[in-house]
Amino acid sequence: MLAGLVLAAGRGKRMRSDLPKVLHPLLGWPLLEYPLRLAAEIGSVPPTVVIGHGRDLIQERFAGRAHWAVQEEQLGTGHAAHVGIEALLSRLSAEGVRSGDLHVLVINGDLPLLRPATLEAMVARHQETNADLTALTCSKADPTGFGRLVRDSSGGQGQGRIVAIVEEPDTDETTRQIREVNVGTYIFRASSFIRFYREIGTENRQGELYLTDVVVAAARGGARVETFEVQDESETAQVNSHREMARAAALLRERIVGDLLDAGVAVDDPASTFVESGARIEPGARLLPFTVIRSGVVIESGCEVGPFSHLRPGTVLKRGVVIGNFVEIKNSTLGEDTKAQHLSYVGDGDVGRRVNLGAGTIFANYDGKVKSRSVVRDGAFIGCGTILVAPVKVGEAAVTGAGAVVLRGRDVADGGAVGGVPARPIRRREDPQSGGGRAES
Ligand code: UD1
Ligand code: MG
């Protein structure tokens, strides 16, 4: 049996923030979301998370997503893993699982870029070799900030065996040069962990119980210890500081846009296109430069977005929608072939098909106390500079004149036309081309 365990009790001192490190946002999701998804996906039972610093905030944000184990005092990663594995054992032994049969995938809570395929391969290796422990490693061009693996190079029987993992603050001239690092992800047979945990101490610069020392003790004690090497260095990005967070965000952004390109989405300028985790963009859509697309946004095939557009959570663009410069959309659905090409805010809107939202259209969704929705039905034509004060409905094929302010509750009938401030019914012109204030392109 394989259980996922995420270590997330640390304060994250190097972030210099009161917010627990794992709640800091990374491209739309809190940091913890990434390792938690991995642990849930790879494990055969629901994941467990070790929490301590800021635990109430974390439990609230991730309610129902994990079992929790509390590390009252943050005494180090080894201690955190021990708290988590003890919690797992007491829960699973009640179901008849023995500690020799329980394998625990331990992931540091600050590793957001690991790929599921990498961990799947690591698990496969762990099982094939019948290991007591498998540690994920990487040969890095710049190993700064990671624990360095010191291997036996005596040429004797123990050749290649791990003899030490040296943390950055504990490195010296020689160990600092080692490029093979400890990534911060391990699979332990629970019984072996418990056995070798007893052997570790706190003789290090930080005076902590290091998880890495359990690895070393196991190797020294004759347990079957394997290493599995990550090939793609970007997967090992760790987040201890805002500088590292920014670096991880850049790598993740590149990965997300790269995946979109591979899937058939046209991205004119990847470097200026910001797509958060958990946005869904269909093949056949096109993103123009300087566009920000937040988590949870859905963009169907044939849509064009940008340049300079901001799509916030809850935005759904049906097929063929065109969104142009300086348009912000939030919590709104736009139906097929609808256009909002210039300088608009669409908030809490239900917009039908083939609607034209003229330049400067504003959905006034917030009255200072509550947010309300506006509905614009199929084929409506919203003139430039119209303000729709929510809640309000504009009927099918209805027209608003340039500069109209449509007050709340003053719904516009199907086929109707309104204009002025506040907007009142007006006689509709026959020729749509002569309608006032149209800005179409
Ligand atoms: C750790 C590893 C290091 C590795 C690096 C990779 C140790 C001693 N060092 O260092 O070898 O290269 O990760 O990213 O393990 N945590 C707790 N309780 C604690 C302390 C930490 O739950 O008492 C959690 C943190 O919230 C964090 C994770 O464990 O998510 C790792 O701790 P962190 O302080 O980031 O370890 P590093 O110094 O990065
Ligand atoms: Mg770390």
Tab-separated table of C-alpha atoms and ligand atoms in Angstrom:
chain	number	residue	atom	x	y	z
A	1	MET	CA	0.000	0.000	0.000
A	2	LEU	CA	1.285	3.462	-0.900
A	3	ALA	CA	0.201	6.542	1.091
A	4	GLY	CA	1.059	10.133	0.145
A	5	LEU	CA	2.386	12.381	2.925
A	6	VAL	CA	3.067	16.102	2.450
A	7	LEU	CA	5.234	18.030	4.923
A	8	ALA	CA	3.750	21.475	5.424
A	9	ALA	CA	4.207	22.418	9.063
A	10	GLY	CA	7.131	24.785	8.653
A	11	ARG	CA	6.736	28.503	8.942
A	12	GLY	CA	8.848	29.287	5.912
A	13	LYS	CA	11.065	31.827	7.703
A	14	ARG	CA	12.819	32.773	4.511
A	15	MET	CA	9.533	34.084	3.048
A	16	ARG	CA	9.579	36.802	5.756
A	17	SER	CA	5.816	36.654	6.030
A	18	ASP	CA	3.192	35.702	8.618
A	19	LEU	CA	1.256	33.714	6.039
A	20	PRO	CA	2.325	30.035	6.140
A	21	LYS	CA	4.653	29.379	3.230
A	22	VAL	CA	2.425	26.736	1.658
A	23	LEU	CA	-0.464	29.222	1.371
A	24	HIS	CA	1.485	31.720	-0.712
A	25	PRO	CA	-0.009	31.782	-4.199
A	26	LEU	CA	1.750	30.340	-7.209
A	27	LEU	CA	-0.002	31.018	-10.521
A	28	GLY	CA	-3.489	30.930	-9.067
A	29	TRP	CA	-3.160	28.160	-6.510
A	30	PRO	CA	-1.620	28.091	-3.026
A	31	LEU	CA	1.758	26.337	-3.050
A	32	LEU	CA	0.372	23.326	-1.161
A	33	GLU	CA	-2.118	22.567	-3.942
A	34	TYR	CA	0.660	21.200	-6.139
A	35	PRO	CA	2.237	18.558	-3.861
A	36	LEU	CA	-1.190	17.717	-2.441
A	37	ARG	CA	-2.497	16.866	-5.920
A	38	LEU	CA	0.552	14.716	-6.536
A	39	ALA	CA	0.147	12.885	-3.232
A	40	ALA	CA	-3.537	12.284	-3.955
A	41	GLU	CA	-2.839	11.078	-7.472
A	42	ILE	CA	0.030	8.728	-6.689
A	43	GLY	CA	-1.137	7.352	-3.342
A	44	SER	CA	-3.616	4.509	-3.070
A	45	VAL	CA	-5.285	6.074	-0.004
A	46	PRO	CA	-6.304	9.723	0.599
A	47	PRO	CA	-3.254	11.918	1.313
A	48	THR	CA	-2.059	13.028	4.737
A	49	VAL	CA	-0.618	16.489	5.373
A	50	VAL	CA	1.592	17.408	8.337
A	51	ILE	CA	0.661	20.882	9.549
A	52	GLY	CA	1.803	23.110	12.400
A	53	HIS	CA	2.473	26.758	11.734
A	54	GLY	CA	-0.761	28.440	10.582
A	55	ARG	CA	-2.577	25.134	10.670
A	56	ASP	CA	-6.087	26.602	11.027
A	57	LEU	CA	-5.677	28.632	7.859
A	58	ILE	CA	-4.391	25.603	5.968
A	59	GLN	CA	-7.161	23.306	7.200
A	60	GLU	CA	-9.773	25.868	6.286
A	61	ARG	CA	-8.393	26.373	2.791
A	62	PHE	CA	-8.050	22.638	2.097
A	63	ALA	CA	-11.032	21.358	4.083
A	64	GLY	CA	-11.972	17.799	3.189
A	65	ARG	CA	-8.972	17.329	0.934
A	66	ALA	CA	-6.639	15.427	3.278
A	67	HIS	CA	-6.110	13.746	6.619
A	68	TRP	CA	-4.237	16.077	8.963
A	69	ALA	CA	-1.383	15.265	11.323
A	70	VAL	CA	-0.291	18.019	13.670
A	71	GLN	CA	3.359	18.696	14.425
A	72	GLU	CA	3.064	20.874	17.516
A	73	GLU	CA	6.652	22.108	17.433
A	74	GLN	CA	8.624	22.414	14.234
A	75	LEU	CA	11.648	20.346	15.157
A	76	GLY	CA	12.713	19.522	11.612
A	77	THR	CA	11.709	17.570	8.514
A	78	GLY	CA	12.607	14.196	10.092
A	79	HIS	CA	10.366	14.922	13.037
A	80	ALA	CA	7.575	16.086	10.720
A	81	ALA	CA	7.758	12.873	8.694
A	82	HIS	CA	7.706	10.876	11.936
A	83	VAL	CA	4.539	12.660	13.101
A	84	GLY	CA	2.913	11.939	9.730
A	85	ILE	CA	3.973	8.301	9.502
A	86	GLU	CA	2.854	7.606	13.094
A	87	ALA	CA	-0.549	9.099	12.261
A	88	LEU	CA	-0.775	6.966	9.121
A	89	LEU	CA	0.202	3.830	11.009
A	90	SER	CA	-2.319	4.333	13.764
A	91	ARG	CA	-5.067	4.971	11.218
A	92	LEU	CA	-4.165	2.144	8.859
A	93	SER	CA	-3.246	-0.475	11.457
A	94	ALA	CA	-6.882	-0.313	12.524
A	95	GLU	CA	-7.615	-1.543	9.004
A	96	GLY	CA	-5.110	-4.365	9.358
A	97	VAL	CA	-2.228	-2.773	7.406
A	98	ARG	CA	1.215	-3.783	8.742
A	99	SER	CA	4.092	-1.304	8.912
A	100	GLY	CA	6.257	-3.548	6.736
A	101	ASP	CA	3.664	-3.355	3.959
A	102	LEU	CA	2.973	0.344	4.178
A	103	HIS	CA	5.068	2.529	1.877
A	104	VAL	CA	4.914	6.284	2.303
A	105	LEU	CA	5.608	8.809	-0.434
A	106	VAL	CA	6.906	11.832	1.489
A	107	ILE	CA	6.873	15.124	-0.441
A	108	ASN	CA	8.149	18.447	0.878
A	109	GLY	CA	5.310	20.970	0.739
A	110	ASP	CA	7.380	23.466	-1.220
A	111	LEU	CA	8.014	21.433	-4.384
A	112	PRO	CA	5.386	22.580	-6.899
A	113	LEU	CA	6.878	21.472	-10.199
A	114	LEU	CA	7.298	17.727	-9.831
A	115	ARG	CA	5.481	15.827	-12.569
A	116	PRO	CA	3.195	12.880	-11.799
A	117	ALA	CA	5.017	10.781	-14.428
A	118	THR	CA	8.300	11.270	-12.567
A	119	LEU	CA	6.826	10.066	-9.312
A	120	GLU	CA	5.103	7.155	-11.029
A	121	ALA	CA	8.448	6.046	-12.425
A	122	MET	CA	10.021	6.476	-8.993
A	123	VAL	CA	7.326	4.305	-7.420
A	124	ALA	CA	7.836	1.664	-10.100
A	125	ARG	CA	11.579	1.584	-9.348
A	126	HIS	CA	10.912	1.377	-5.617
A	127	GLN	CA	8.638	-1.605	-6.159
A	128	GLU	CA	10.860	-3.387	-8.685
A	129	THR	CA	13.871	-3.172	-6.390
A	130	ASN	CA	11.819	-4.051	-3.318
A	131	ALA	CA	13.531	-1.124	-1.604
A	132	ASP	CA	13.136	0.020	1.984
A	133	LEU	CA	13.720	3.568	0.859
A	134	THR	CA	14.014	5.420	-2.438
A	135	ALA	CA	15.170	9.034	-2.515
A	136	LEU	CA	14.605	11.376	-5.440
A	137	THR	CA	17.821	13.035	-6.624
A	138	CYS	CA	18.939	15.393	-9.355
A	139	SER	CA	22.251	16.471	-10.842
A	140	LYS	CA	21.916	20.214	-10.950
A	141	ALA	CA	23.905	22.805	-12.830
A	142	ASP	CA	23.561	25.010	-9.757
A	143	PRO	CA	22.989	22.961	-6.578
A	144	THR	CA	22.876	26.005	-4.258
A	145	GLY	CA	20.275	25.698	-1.511
A	146	PHE	CA	19.840	21.928	-1.747
A	147	GLY	CA	21.164	19.117	0.426
A	148	ARG	CA	24.203	17.565	-1.315
A	149	LEU	CA	24.548	13.800	-1.633
A	150	VAL	CA	27.906	12.465	-0.509
A	151	ARG	CA	28.497	8.982	-1.847
A	152	ASP	CA	31.081	6.396	-0.932
A	153	SER	CA	33.926	6.638	-3.446
A	154	SER	CA	36.323	4.229	-1.753
A	155	GLY	CA	36.035	1.730	-4.576
A	156	GLY	CA	35.241	-0.918	-2.003
A	157	GLN	CA	32.064	-2.856	-1.328
A	158	GLY	CA	30.075	0.181	-0.350
A	159	GLN	CA	30.945	2.094	-3.536
A	160	GLY	CA	28.196	4.562	-4.448
A	161	ARG	CA	26.343	4.209	-1.150
A	162	ILE	CA	25.045	7.433	0.404
A	163	VAL	CA	27.273	8.358	3.332
A	164	ALA	CA	25.914	11.844	4.054
A	165	ILE	CA	23.442	14.446	2.877
A	166	VAL	CA	24.856	17.857	3.693
A	167	GLU	CA	22.498	20.818	4.032
A	168	GLU	CA	23.567	24.131	2.521
A	169	PRO	CA	24.396	25.754	5.900
A	170	ASP	CA	26.447	22.690	6.823
A	171	THR	CA	28.479	22.528	3.604
A	172	ASP	CA	32.216	23.191	3.341
A	173	GLU	CA	34.405	24.032	0.324
A	174	THR	CA	34.341	20.430	-0.944
A	175	THR	CA	30.719	19.465	-0.348
A	176	ARG	CA	29.495	22.770	-1.796
A	177	GLN	CA	30.847	21.641	-5.180
A	178	ILE	CA	28.761	18.451	-5.287
A	179	ARG	CA	26.074	18.723	-7.925
A	180	GLU	CA	23.980	15.699	-7.019
A	181	VAL	CA	21.258	16.933	-4.682
A	182	ASN	CA	18.425	15.666	-2.530
A	183	VAL	CA	15.175	16.853	-4.161
A	184	GLY	CA	13.052	16.471	-1.008
A	185	THR	CA	10.830	13.537	-2.026
A	186	TYR	CA	11.203	9.981	-0.737
A	187	ILE	CA	9.427	6.649	-0.506
A	188	PHE	CA	9.900	4.930	2.854
A	189	ARG	CA	8.790	1.521	3.987
A	190	ALA	CA	7.117	2.624	7.223
A	191	SER	CA	8.782	-0.018	9.381
A	192	SER	CA	12.250	0.982	8.111
A	193	PHE	CA	11.538	4.638	8.705
A	194	ILE	CA	10.509	3.981	12.296
A	195	ARG	CA	13.592	1.857	12.889
A	196	PHE	CA	16.147	4.350	11.534
A	197	TYR	CA	14.409	7.460	12.848
A	198	ARG	CA	15.503	6.338	16.323
A	199	GLU	CA	19.132	6.732	15.287
A	200	ILE	CA	19.153	10.384	14.266
A	201	GLY	CA	20.146	13.404	16.338
A	202	THR	CA	20.259	17.163	16.092
A	203	GLU	CA	23.974	17.742	15.544
A	204	ASN	CA	23.722	20.266	12.741
A	205	ARG	CA	23.755	24.029	12.278
A	206	GLN	CA	20.002	24.306	12.677
A	207	GLY	CA	19.730	21.893	15.626
A	208	GLU	CA	16.901	20.052	13.868
A	209	LEU	CA	15.885	16.449	13.295
A	210	TYR	CA	16.656	16.111	9.601
A	211	LEU	CA	14.758	13.683	7.395
A	212	THR	CA	17.921	13.384	5.343
A	213	ASP	CA	19.646	11.842	8.351
A	214	VAL	CA	17.086	9.013	8.328
A	215	VAL	CA	18.154	8.308	4.742
A	216	VAL	CA	21.816	8.242	5.764
A	217	ALA	CA	21.131	6.061	8.817
A	218	ALA	CA	19.198	3.592	6.666
A	219	ALA	CA	22.016	3.416	4.103
A	220	ARG	CA	24.574	2.925	6.854
A	221	GLY	CA	22.408	0.389	8.645
A	222	GLY	CA	22.230	-1.917	5.643
A	223	ALA	CA	18.682	-1.158	4.521
A	224	ARG	CA	17.918	-1.376	0.821
A	225	VAL	CA	18.296	2.272	-0.242
A	226	GLU	CA	17.769	3.330	-3.859
A	227	THR	CA	17.970	6.690	-5.566
A	228	PHE	CA	15.880	7.796	-8.530
A	229	GLU	CA	17.145	10.659	-10.638
A	230	VAL	CA	14.906	13.384	-12.079
A	231	GLN	CA	16.078	14.233	-15.576
A	232	ASP	CA	14.317	17.571	-16.022
A	233	GLU	CA	15.943	19.936	-13.572
A	234	SER	CA	13.013	22.362	-13.643
A	235	GLU	CA	10.929	19.820	-11.718
A	236	THR	CA	13.098	20.286	-8.656
A	237	ALA	CA	12.367	23.996	-8.175
A	238	GLN	CA	11.887	24.541	-4.444
A	239	VAL	CA	10.262	27.546	-2.823
A	240	ASN	CA	11.931	28.817	0.320
A	241	SER	CA	11.869	32.536	-0.501
A	242	HIS	CA	10.005	34.975	-2.727
A	243	ARG	CA	12.951	34.923	-5.078
A	244	GLU	CA	12.528	31.167	-5.486
A	245	MET	CA	8.752	31.598	-5.778
A	246	ALA	CA	9.230	33.982	-8.703
A	247	ARG	CA	11.619	31.526	-10.316
A	248	ALA	CA	9.145	28.655	-9.865
A	249	ALA	CA	6.355	30.820	-11.307
A	250	ALA	CA	8.447	31.580	-14.394
A	251	LEU	CA	9.200	27.880	-14.945
A	252	LEU	CA	5.592	26.850	-14.373
A	253	ARG	CA	4.280	29.546	-16.684
A	254	GLU	CA	6.611	28.354	-19.414
A	255	ARG	CA	5.408	24.801	-18.864
A	256	ILE	CA	1.710	25.730	-18.974
A	257	VAL	CA	2.065	27.767	-22.160
A	258	GLY	CA	4.258	25.052	-23.695
A	259	ASP	CA	1.573	22.446	-22.975
A	260	LEU	CA	-1.059	24.722	-24.569
A	261	LEU	CA	1.052	25.128	-27.691
A	262	ASP	CA	1.513	21.356	-27.926
A	263	ALA	CA	-2.220	20.873	-27.524
A	264	GLY	CA	-3.049	23.153	-30.456
A	265	VAL	CA	-3.639	26.552	-28.868
A	266	ALA	CA	-1.999	29.434	-30.774
A	267	VAL	CA	0.014	31.664	-28.444
A	268	ASP	CA	1.549	34.568	-30.338
A	269	ASP	CA	4.018	35.532	-27.629
A	270	PRO	CA	4.551	32.957	-24.853
A	271	ALA	CA	6.772	35.361	-22.921
A	272	SER	CA	3.959	37.860	-22.346
A	273	THR	CA	1.105	35.405	-21.929
A	274	PHE	CA	0.159	34.586	-18.339
A	275	VAL	CA	-2.016	31.518	-17.917
A	276	GLU	CA	-2.581	30.278	-14.380
A	277	SER	CA	-2.878	26.664	-13.267
A	278	GLY	CA	-6.337	25.219	-13.778
A	279	ALA	CA	-7.443	27.345	-16.741
A	280	ARG	CA	-8.932	25.269	-19.591
A	281	ILE	CA	-8.197	26.456	-23.109
A	282	GLU	CA	-9.311	24.360	-26.053
A	283	PRO	CA	-7.259	23.647	-29.163
A	284	GLY	CA	-8.065	26.140	-31.891
A	285	ALA	CA	-8.185	29.134	-29.544
A	286	ARG	CA	-5.686	31.966	-29.961
A	287	LEU	CA	-4.023	34.085	-27.288
A	288	LEU	CA	-2.469	37.409	-28.219
A	289	PRO	CA	0.315	39.147	-26.255
A	290	PHE	CA	0.029	40.613	-22.746
A	291	THR	CA	-2.931	38.542	-21.755
A	292	VAL	CA	-3.661	37.295	-18.246
A	293	ILE	CA	-5.877	34.238	-17.847
A	294	ARG	CA	-6.643	33.201	-14.313
A	295	SER	CA	-7.354	29.888	-12.700
A	296	GLY	CA	-10.647	28.222	-13.650
A	297	VAL	CA	-11.254	30.224	-16.828
A	298	VAL	CA	-12.663	28.232	-19.764
A	299	ILE	CA	-11.955	29.263	-23.349
A	300	GLU	CA	-13.498	27.203	-26.130
A	301	SER	CA	-12.180	26.571	-29.610
A	302	GLY	CA	-12.180	29.429	-32.108
A	303	CYS	CA	-11.953	32.171	-29.468
A	304	GLU	CA	-9.433	34.975	-29.750
A	305	VAL	CA	-8.239	36.756	-26.622
A	306	GLY	CA	-5.973	39.802	-26.404
A	307	PRO	CA	-3.825	41.709	-26.726
A	308	PHE	CA	-4.012	43.177	-23.203
A	309	SER	CA	-7.006	41.230	-21.884
A	310	HIS	CA	-7.623	40.064	-18.331
A	311	LEU	CA	-9.878	37.041	-17.817
A	312	ARG	CA	-10.584	36.424	-14.152
A	313	PRO	CA	-12.014	33.352	-12.381
A	314	GLY	CA	-15.466	32.240	-13.485
A	315	THR	CA	-15.073	33.442	-17.065
A	316	VAL	CA	-16.415	31.081	-19.732
A	317	LEU	CA	-15.993	31.979	-23.399
A	318	LYS	CA	-18.033	29.822	-25.763
A	319	ARG	CA	-16.856	29.037	-29.286
A	320	GLY	CA	-15.791	31.936	-31.477
A	321	VAL	CA	-15.836	34.692	-28.837
A	322	VAL	CA	-13.496	37.622	-29.531
A	323	ILE	CA	-12.058	39.609	-26.612
A	324	GLY	CA	-9.862	42.571	-27.428
A	325	ASN	CA	-7.639	45.102	-25.734
A	326	PHE	CA	-8.266	46.399	-22.234
A	327	VAL	CA	-11.208	44.144	-21.598
A	328	GLU	CA	-11.619	42.580	-18.151
A	329	ILE	CA	-14.084	39.751	-17.594
A	330	LYS	CA	-15.009	38.136	-14.279
A	331	ASN	CA	-17.515	35.451	-13.316
A	332	SER	CA	-19.329	35.726	-16.624
A	333	THR	CA	-20.312	33.534	-19.546
A	334	LEU	CA	-20.150	34.885	-23.087
A	335	GLY	CA	-22.089	32.906	-25.719
A	336	GLU	CA	-20.899	31.819	-29.145
A	337	ASP	CA	-19.541	34.487	-31.491
A	338	THR	CA	-20.009	37.314	-29.015
A	339	LYS	CA	-17.523	40.173	-29.181
A	340	ALA	CA	-16.098	42.607	-26.643
A	341	GLN	CA	-13.230	44.196	-28.472
A	342	HIS	CA	-12.338	47.370	-26.620
A	343	LEU	CA	-12.067	48.860	-23.124
A	344	SER	CA	-14.822	47.026	-21.270
A	345	TYR	CA	-15.599	45.467	-17.906
A	346	VAL	CA	-17.905	42.464	-17.868
A	347	GLY	CA	-18.546	41.354	-14.286
A	348	ASP	CA	-21.200	38.816	-13.200
A	349	GLY	CA	-22.758	38.757	-16.648
A	350	ASP	CA	-24.723	36.145	-18.576
A	351	VAL	CA	-24.208	37.189	-22.148
A	352	GLY	CA	-25.838	35.296	-25.026
A	353	ARG	CA	-24.661	34.519	-28.551
A	354	ARG	CA	-23.710	37.005	-31.259
A	355	VAL	CA	-23.861	39.914	-28.828
A	356	ASN	CA	-21.777	42.980	-29.601
A	357	LEU	CA	-20.499	44.750	-26.515
A	358	GLY	CA	-19.398	48.161	-27.811
A	359	ALA	CA	-16.277	49.995	-26.717
A	360	GLY	CA	-16.418	51.071	-23.109
A	361	THR	CA	-19.304	48.850	-22.024
A	362	ILE	CA	-19.391	48.548	-18.249
A	363	PHE	CA	-21.290	45.985	-16.213
A	364	ALA	CA	-21.853	47.896	-12.963
A	365	ASN	CA	-22.186	44.758	-10.850
A	366	TYR	CA	-21.446	46.140	-7.394
A	367	ASP	CA	-23.505	48.723	-5.528
A	368	GLY	CA	-21.112	48.941	-2.607
A	369	LYS	CA	-22.852	46.171	-0.674
A	370	VAL	CA	-23.904	43.362	-2.957
A	371	LYS	CA	-22.871	42.059	-6.335
A	372	SER	CA	-25.662	41.324	-8.823
A	373	ARG	CA	-25.869	39.728	-12.228
A	374	SER	CA	-26.769	41.240	-15.585
A	375	VAL	CA	-28.230	39.316	-18.497
A	376	VAL	CA	-27.758	40.229	-22.145
A	377	ARG	CA	-29.667	37.969	-24.514
A	378	ASP	CA	-28.725	36.643	-27.973
A	379	GLY	CA	-28.077	39.137	-30.730
A	380	ALA	CA	-28.291	42.257	-28.533
A	381	PHE	CA	-26.265	45.290	-29.522
A	382	ILE	CA	-24.786	47.258	-26.638
A	383	GLY	CA	-23.748	50.739	-27.804
A	384	CYS	CA	-20.422	52.303	-26.889
A	385	GLY	CA	-20.110	53.555	-23.354
A	386	THR	CA	-23.241	51.802	-22.108
A	387	ILE	CA	-23.441	51.166	-18.376
A	388	LEU	CA	-25.616	48.240	-17.302
A	389	VAL	CA	-26.488	48.679	-13.629
A	390	ALA	CA	-27.095	45.194	-12.207
A	391	PRO	CA	-29.428	43.445	-11.768
A	392	VAL	CA	-30.807	44.153	-15.207
A	393	LYS	CA	-31.729	42.282	-18.404
A	394	VAL	CA	-31.316	43.325	-22.007
A	395	GLY	CA	-33.621	41.311	-24.287
A	396	GLU	CA	-32.942	39.386	-27.455
A	397	ALA	CA	-31.789	41.578	-30.363
A	398	ALA	CA	-32.352	44.683	-28.229
A	399	VAL	CA	-30.202	47.799	-28.690
A	400	THR	CA	-28.754	50.322	-26.270
A	401	GLY	CA	-27.615	53.687	-27.625
A	402	ALA	CA	-24.147	55.115	-27.084
A	403	GLY	CA	-23.723	56.349	-23.532
A	404	ALA	CA	-26.920	54.731	-22.248
A	405	VAL	CA	-27.125	54.121	-18.508
A	406	VAL	CA	-29.557	51.246	-18.045
A	407	LEU	CA	-30.673	51.350	-14.413
A	408	ARG	CA	-31.225	48.322	-12.244
A	409	GLY	CA	-34.454	46.510	-12.864
A	410	ARG	CA	-35.245	48.609	-15.977
A	411	ASP	CA	-35.089	45.599	-18.244
A	412	VAL	CA	-35.000	46.168	-21.992
A	413	ALA	CA	-37.618	44.129	-23.883
A	414	ASP	CA	-36.745	41.709	-26.684
A	415	GLY	CA	-36.167	43.787	-29.815
A	416	GLY	CA	-36.413	46.998	-27.799
A	417	ALA	CA	-34.146	50.035	-27.955
A	418	VAL	CA	-33.137	52.376	-25.130
A	419	GLY	CA	-30.890	55.395	-24.859
A	420	GLY	CA	-29.909	58.293	-22.629
A	421	VAL	CA	-29.270	58.771	-18.928
A	422	PRO	CA	-31.138	57.128	-17.354
A	423	ALA	CA	-31.971	55.023	-20.411
A	424	ARG	CA	-35.507	55.235	-21.773
A	425	PRO	CA	-37.134	53.507	-24.731
A	426	ILE	CA	-36.334	55.164	-28.042
A	427	ARG	CA	-37.637	54.568	-31.549
A	428	ARG	CA	-35.483	52.084	-33.269
A	429	ARG	CA	-33.753	53.093	-36.487
A	430	GLU	CA	-34.332	50.870	-39.470
A	431	ASP	CA	-30.778	50.692	-40.706
A	432	PRO	CA	-28.516	49.167	-38.100
A	433	GLN	CA	-25.455	50.767	-39.757
A	434	SER	CA	-26.735	54.214	-38.775
A	435	GLY	CA	-27.101	53.278	-35.115
A	436	GLY	CA	-25.261	55.680	-32.834
A	437	GLY	CA	-21.862	54.990	-31.400
A	438	ARG	CA	-21.104	51.623	-32.878
A	439	ALA	CA	-17.551	50.479	-32.612
A	440	GLU	CA	-17.108	47.272	-34.481
A	441	SER	CA	-14.122	46.036	-36.346
B	1	UD1	C1	14.972	20.248	2.562
B	1	UD1	C2	15.996	19.112	2.677
B	1	UD1	C3	17.111	19.328	1.643
B	1	UD1	C4	16.508	19.379	0.260
B	1	UD1	C5	15.442	20.450	0.176
B	1	UD1	C6	14.733	20.373	-1.154
B	1	UD1	C7	16.051	18.451	5.024
B	1	UD1	C8	16.789	18.538	6.284
B	1	UD1	N1	16.574	19.119	4.001
B	1	UD1	O1	15.600	21.466	2.901
B	1	UD1	O2	18.061	18.280	1.721
B	1	UD1	O3	17.514	19.623	-0.708
B	1	UD1	O4	14.458	20.278	1.218
B	1	UD1	O5	13.697	21.296	-1.258
B	1	UD1	O6	15.041	17.775	4.952
B	1	UD1	N2	8.662	21.106	7.550
B	1	UD1	C9	7.808	20.641	8.509
B	1	UD1	N3	8.210	20.647	9.817
B	1	UD1	C10	9.449	21.070	10.188
B	1	UD1	C11	10.322	21.551	9.194
B	1	UD1	C12	9.914	21.545	7.884
B	1	UD1	O7	6.685	20.226	8.220
B	1	UD1	O8	9.738	21.017	11.386
B	1	UD1	C13	8.211	21.107	6.141
B	1	UD1	C14	8.194	22.505	5.540
B	1	UD1	O9	6.917	23.107	5.733
B	1	UD1	C15	8.529	22.252	4.082
B	1	UD1	C16	9.286	20.937	4.090
B	1	UD1	O10	9.105	20.373	5.362
B	1	UD1	O11	7.377	22.119	3.284
B	1	UD1	C17	10.779	21.164	3.839
B	1	UD1	O12	11.304	22.060	4.802
B	1	UD1	P1	12.276	23.241	4.391
B	1	UD1	O13	12.562	24.039	5.581
B	1	UD1	O14	11.783	23.919	3.194
B	1	UD1	O15	13.587	22.374	4.043
B	1	UD1	P2	14.800	22.842	3.133
B	1	UD1	O16	15.696	23.719	3.922
B	1	UD1	O17	14.298	23.368	1.858
B	2	MG	MG	12.427	23.885	1.237
